[in-house]
Coordinates of C-alpha atoms and ligand atoms in Angstrom, one line a residue:
M1 CA 217.1 -6.7 11.2
T2 CA 214.6 -9.5 10.9
N3 CA 214.7 -13.2 11.8
Q4 CA 212.3 -16.1 12.1
S5 CA 210.7 -14.7 15.2
T6 CA 209.9 -11.3 13.6
I7 CA 206.2 -10.6 13.2
P8 CA 205.2 -8.9 9.9
V9 CA 202.5 -6.3 10.5
I10 CA 200.1 -4.6 8.2
V11 CA 198.3 -1.5 9.6
N12 CA 194.9 -0.8 8.1
G13 CA 193.7 2.8 8.6
A14 CA 197.4 3.8 8.6
A15 CA 196.7 7.5 8.0
G16 CA 194.2 7.8 10.8
K17 CA 194.6 9.0 14.4
M18 CA 195.1 5.5 15.7
G19 CA 196.8 4.1 12.6
R20 CA 199.7 6.7 12.9
E21 CA 200.2 5.7 16.6
V22 CA 200.3 2.0 15.7
I23 CA 202.9 2.7 12.9
K24 CA 205.2 4.4 15.4
A25 CA 204.7 1.6 18.0
V26 CA 205.4 -1.2 15.5
A27 CA 208.4 0.6 14.0
Q28 CA 209.9 0.9 17.5
A29 CA 209.2 -2.8 18.5
P30 CA 212.3 -4.9 18.0
D31 CA 210.3 -8.1 17.2
M32 CA 208.1 -6.6 14.5
I33 CA 208.4 -5.3 11.0
L34 CA 205.9 -3.0 9.3
M35 CA 205.2 -4.7 5.9
G36 CA 202.2 -2.8 4.8
A37 CA 200.3 0.4 5.5
L38 CA 196.7 0.6 4.1
D39 CA 194.4 3.6 4.0
T40 CA 191.6 4.6 1.6
S41 CA 192.0 8.3 2.0
P42 CA 193.0 9.6 -1.5
E43 CA 195.3 12.4 -0.2
H44 CA 197.6 10.0 1.5
Q45 CA 198.2 7.5 -1.2
G46 CA 201.9 6.8 -1.9
K47 CA 203.1 8.8 1.1
D48 CA 205.7 7.1 3.4
A49 CA 203.9 5.6 6.5
G50 CA 206.8 6.5 8.8
E51 CA 206.9 10.2 7.7
L52 CA 203.1 10.4 7.9
A53 CA 203.3 9.1 11.5
G54 CA 205.9 11.7 12.4
L55 CA 209.0 9.5 12.5
S56 CA 212.3 11.2 11.7
E57 CA 213.3 8.6 9.2
P58 CA 211.1 7.1 6.4
L59 CA 210.1 3.5 6.7
E60 CA 210.0 2.9 3.0
V61 CA 206.5 1.6 3.3
P62 CA 204.1 3.6 1.1
I63 CA 200.4 4.0 2.0
T64 CA 198.2 2.0 -0.4
N65 CA 194.5 1.2 -0.7
Q66 CA 195.1 -2.3 -2.2
L67 CA 194.1 -4.6 0.6
E68 CA 194.0 -8.0 -1.1
P69 CA 197.4 -7.7 -2.9
M70 CA 198.9 -6.6 0.4
L71 CA 197.4 -9.6 2.3
G72 CA 198.7 -11.9 -0.4
Y73 CA 202.1 -10.4 -0.3
V74 CA 202.4 -10.8 3.5
A75 CA 200.8 -14.3 3.4
G76 CA 203.6 -15.3 0.9
E77 CA 206.4 -14.3 3.3
R78 CA 207.8 -17.6 4.6
Q79 CA 210.9 -16.4 6.5
L80 CA 209.0 -14.7 9.3
Q81 CA 206.1 -15.4 11.7
P82 CA 202.6 -15.5 10.4
G83 CA 201.3 -12.0 9.5
V84 CA 199.1 -9.8 11.6
M85 CA 196.7 -7.0 10.3
V86 CA 196.0 -4.3 12.8
D87 CA 192.7 -2.6 11.9
F88 CA 191.7 0.9 13.0
T89 CA 189.5 2.0 10.1
H90 CA 185.8 2.6 10.1
P91 CA 182.7 0.7 11.4
D92 CA 181.5 0.3 7.8
A93 CA 184.8 -1.3 6.6
V94 CA 186.0 -3.4 9.4
Y95 CA 183.8 -6.5 8.8
D96 CA 185.0 -6.9 5.2
N97 CA 188.6 -6.2 6.2
V98 CA 188.6 -8.9 8.8
R99 CA 187.0 -11.5 6.5
S100 CA 189.6 -10.8 3.9
A101 CA 192.5 -11.0 6.3
I102 CA 191.3 -14.4 7.7
A103 CA 190.8 -15.7 4.2
Y104 CA 194.5 -15.0 3.5
G105 CA 195.6 -16.6 6.8
I106 CA 196.5 -13.1 8.2
R107 CA 195.5 -12.7 11.9
P108 CA 193.4 -9.6 12.5
V109 CA 194.0 -7.5 15.6
V110 CA 190.9 -5.2 15.6
G111 CA 190.4 -2.0 17.4
T112 CA 187.7 -0.6 15.1
T113 CA 184.4 -0.4 16.9
G114 CA 180.8 -0.6 15.6
L115 CA 180.6 -4.3 14.6
S116 CA 177.0 -5.6 15.1
P117 CA 176.4 -8.7 17.3
E118 CA 175.5 -10.5 14.0
Q119 CA 178.8 -9.5 12.4
L120 CA 180.7 -10.5 15.5
K121 CA 179.1 -13.9 15.5
D122 CA 179.8 -14.4 11.8
L123 CA 183.4 -13.4 12.2
A124 CA 183.7 -15.8 15.2
D125 CA 182.3 -18.7 13.0
F126 CA 184.6 -17.7 10.1
A127 CA 187.8 -17.6 12.4
E128 CA 186.8 -20.9 14.0
K129 CA 186.4 -22.7 10.6
A130 CA 189.7 -21.2 9.4
S131 CA 191.4 -22.1 12.8
T132 CA 192.8 -18.6 12.8
G133 CA 193.2 -16.3 15.8
C134 CA 191.2 -13.0 15.6
L135 CA 191.3 -10.4 18.4
I136 CA 188.5 -7.9 18.7
I137 CA 189.4 -5.4 21.4
P138 CA 186.9 -2.5 22.0
N139 CA 189.5 -0.8 24.2
F140 CA 193.3 -1.4 24.4
S141 CA 194.0 0.7 27.5
I142 CA 194.8 -1.1 30.8
G143 CA 192.9 1.7 32.7
M144 CA 189.7 0.7 31.0
V145 CA 190.1 -3.0 31.9
L146 CA 190.6 -2.0 35.5
L147 CA 187.6 0.3 35.4
Q148 CA 185.4 -2.5 34.0
Q149 CA 186.7 -5.0 36.7
A150 CA 185.8 -2.4 39.4
A151 CA 182.4 -1.9 37.8
V152 CA 181.7 -5.7 37.8
T153 CA 182.7 -5.8 41.5
A154 CA 180.5 -2.8 42.4
S155 CA 177.5 -4.3 40.5
Q156 CA 177.3 -7.0 43.1
Y157 CA 176.3 -4.4 45.6
F158 CA 174.5 -1.7 43.6
D159 CA 171.2 -2.3 41.6
H160 CA 171.3 1.1 39.9
V161 CA 173.8 2.1 37.3
E162 CA 174.2 4.3 34.2
I163 CA 177.1 4.8 31.8
I164 CA 178.2 8.0 30.2
E165 CA 180.8 7.9 27.4
L166 CA 182.4 11.1 26.1
H167 CA 184.4 11.3 22.9
H168 CA 185.8 13.7 20.3
N169 CA 183.3 14.7 17.7
Q170 CA 185.1 12.9 14.8
K171 CA 183.8 9.6 16.2
A172 CA 181.5 7.8 13.7
D173 CA 179.7 5.3 16.0
A174 CA 177.6 5.8 19.1
P175 CA 177.5 4.4 21.7
S176 CA 181.2 3.6 21.9
G177 CA 182.3 0.0 21.6
T178 CA 183.8 0.3 25.2
A179 CA 180.5 1.4 26.7
I180 CA 178.7 -1.5 24.9
Q181 CA 181.2 -3.9 26.3
T182 CA 181.0 -2.4 29.8
A183 CA 177.2 -2.8 29.8
Q184 CA 177.6 -6.4 28.5
L185 CA 180.0 -7.2 31.4
L186 CA 177.6 -5.9 33.9
A187 CA 174.7 -7.7 32.3
E188 CA 176.6 -11.0 32.6
M189 CA 176.3 -10.6 36.4
G190 CA 172.8 -12.1 35.8
K191 CA 170.7 -9.4 37.4
A192 CA 168.3 -6.7 36.1
F193 CA 169.5 -3.2 36.9
N194 CA 167.5 0.0 37.4
P195 CA 164.1 -1.4 38.5
P196 CA 161.7 1.4 37.6
Q197 CA 160.7 3.7 40.5
V198 CA 158.0 5.7 38.6
E199 CA 156.4 5.6 35.2
E200 CA 158.8 7.7 33.1
T201 CA 157.9 9.7 30.0
E202 CA 160.6 10.9 27.6
K203 CA 159.3 14.3 26.5
I204 CA 162.1 14.5 24.0
P205 CA 163.1 11.1 22.5
G206 CA 166.6 10.1 23.6
A207 CA 166.6 12.1 26.7
R208 CA 167.3 9.0 28.8
G209 CA 170.0 7.7 26.6
S210 CA 169.9 4.3 24.9
L211 CA 168.6 1.3 26.8
V212 CA 170.9 -1.7 26.3
D213 CA 171.5 -4.9 28.3
E214 CA 169.5 -5.7 31.5
G215 CA 168.1 -2.2 32.0
I216 CA 171.4 -0.4 31.6
R217 CA 171.4 3.0 29.9
I218 CA 174.3 4.6 27.9
H219 CA 174.6 8.3 27.3
S220 CA 177.0 9.5 24.5
V221 CA 178.6 13.0 24.5
R222 CA 180.5 14.2 21.4
L223 CA 182.6 17.4 21.7
P224 CA 185.8 18.9 20.3
G225 CA 188.4 18.9 23.0
L226 CA 187.6 15.4 24.2
I227 CA 189.6 12.3 23.4
A228 CA 188.0 9.3 25.0
H229 CA 186.4 9.2 28.5
Q230 CA 183.9 7.0 30.3
E231 CA 182.0 7.1 33.6
V232 CA 180.1 4.3 35.2
I233 CA 177.9 5.8 37.9
F234 CA 176.3 3.6 40.6
G235 CA 173.6 4.9 42.8
A236 CA 172.0 3.7 46.0
A237 CA 170.1 5.4 48.9
G238 CA 172.2 8.2 50.1
Q239 CA 175.3 7.5 48.0
I240 CA 176.9 7.7 44.6
Y241 CA 179.9 5.6 43.5
T242 CA 181.5 6.9 40.3
L243 CA 184.2 5.2 38.2
R244 CA 185.9 7.3 35.6
H245 CA 188.6 6.7 33.0
D246 CA 190.2 9.6 31.0
T247 CA 192.6 9.3 28.1
S248 CA 194.9 12.3 27.3
D249 CA 197.0 10.7 24.5
R250 CA 196.3 7.8 22.1
S251 CA 199.7 6.3 23.1
C252 CA 197.8 4.8 26.1
Y253 CA 196.5 2.1 23.7
M254 CA 199.9 1.0 22.3
P255 CA 201.0 -1.4 25.1
G256 CA 197.7 -3.3 24.5
V257 CA 198.1 -3.2 20.7
L258 CA 201.6 -4.6 20.9
L259 CA 200.6 -7.3 23.4
A260 CA 197.7 -8.4 21.1
I261 CA 200.1 -8.6 18.1
R262 CA 202.5 -10.8 20.1
K263 CA 199.7 -13.0 21.5
I264 CA 197.5 -13.6 18.5
N265 CA 199.5 -16.4 17.0
Q266 CA 198.7 -18.5 20.1
L267 CA 195.0 -18.3 19.3
K268 CA 192.9 -20.4 16.9
S269 CA 189.6 -18.6 17.2
L270 CA 188.0 -15.2 17.8
V271 CA 188.7 -13.6 21.3
Y272 CA 186.8 -10.5 22.4
G273 CA 188.3 -8.1 25.0
L274 CA 191.8 -7.2 26.2
E275 CA 191.2 -8.7 29.6
K276 CA 191.2 -12.2 28.0
I277 CA 194.8 -11.9 26.9
L278 CA 196.4 -10.1 29.9
Ligands
NDP1 N1 190.0 -0.3 20.5 C1 190.5 0.9 20.9 O1 191.2 0.9 21.9 C2 190.3 2.1 20.1 C3 189.4 2.0 19.1 N2 189.2 3.1 18.3 C4 188.4 2.9 17.1 O2 189.2 2.8 16.0 C5 188.6 3.3 14.8 C6 189.4 4.3 14.1 O3 189.6 5.4 15.0 P1 190.5 6.7 14.6 O4 191.8 6.3 14.3 O5 190.2 7.7 15.6 O6 189.7 7.1 13.2 P2 190.3 8.0 12.0 O7 189.1 8.5 11.2 O8 191.3 9.0 12.5 O9 191.1 6.9 11.1 C7 190.6 6.0 10.3 C8 191.4 5.9 9.0 O10 190.9 4.7 8.3 C9 190.7 5.2 6.9 N3 189.7 4.2 6.4 C10 188.3 4.3 6.3 N4 187.8 3.2 5.7 C11 188.9 2.5 5.3 C12 189.0 1.2 4.6 N5 188.0 0.6 4.2 N6 190.3 0.7 4.4 C13 191.4 1.4 4.9 N7 191.3 2.6 5.5 C14 190.1 3.1 5.8 C15 190.2 6.6 7.1 O11 190.3 7.3 5.9 P3 189.2 8.5 5.6 O12 189.5 9.5 6.6 O13 189.5 8.9 4.2 O14 187.9 7.9 5.7 C16 191.1 7.1 8.1 O15 192.4 7.5 7.6 C17 187.2 3.8 15.3 O16 186.3 2.7 15.2 C18 187.4 4.0 16.8 O17 186.3 3.9 17.6 C19 189.9 4.3 18.5 C20 190.7 4.4 19.6 C21 191.0 3.3 20.5
LIG2 O1 186.8 6.5 18.7 C1 187.5 6.5 19.7 O2 188.3 7.5 19.9 C2 187.5 5.4 20.6 N1 186.8 4.3 20.3 C3 186.7 3.2 21.1 C4 185.3 2.9 21.5 O3 184.4 3.1 20.7 O4 185.1 2.4 22.6 C5 187.7 3.1 22.2 C6 188.0 4.4 22.9 O5 186.8 4.8 23.6 C7 188.4 5.5 21.9

């Protein structure tokens, strides 16, 4: 049953690991309706999004790869709230998807990682000009927001820190979007970390991980059996302080995704990070 406060949602990447979770969460949300399910994978075209997501009843929403007609269809719906596109696709696709959605007046809620700083800046300019909300959220779990807050606090007292992120081996991008965001948050503290203690030589390139903001290093592990995990390790004379977040099920991201869908119509520009809308 829909009414004027119902939010129409398109899920992009609907056949993927995250897309299927989002389909289930949206289908169960009383204030949302799934209006479109997009995915480019040929083997899933035409399948019912609900059945693919493991729901007991079909949602009568077939998977399609036709992004622009879908955006136009939802943009033309005048009896409901403005449309939202949730994107969990691929680092190579997300930039174009977001531009297209904004061009149609559909608000993007983006979980896909791997956007470059230049792409992020360009999308921020585009959203600003269109006066359209756009949420880019590297990690939708509350546990990661809390870990990052604890890391920012610890960084006031520790000068040495390294980040290890561990993920399943189907992940396309490295380092993870979350690790990059964590390093950025620490870098915003305005100090240089890890002052060199000796002259280091990497005997094998990459042995010391990737050097990102303000001297912070990120190490990426990819293994079957993992889902998504991150450690931020602070060191000082005689002590180690380790923060760790582990996910055991992708449902952990759904409260954050639903919150973003509900909040995005209050925004008129691009906002980066779940912590900004909590
Ligand atoms: N922000 C967060 O909290 C989280 C973010 N992520 C991120 O979300 C993204 C997706 O992750 P995950 O679900 O695990 O990945 P999957 O590979 O399981 O799913 C992605 C799906 O998108 C499809 N796809 C690829 N390109 C397009 C396109 N142009 N248009 C529509 N569909 C497309 C893929 O099809 P095919 O397989 O045929 O390529 C696949 O079905 C990653 O960037 C990941 O890092 C993941 C978890 C949490
Ligand atoms: O690919 C994943 O799985 C995840 N990707 C995001 C990232 O790159 O940070 C979020 C989470 O780590 C899971």
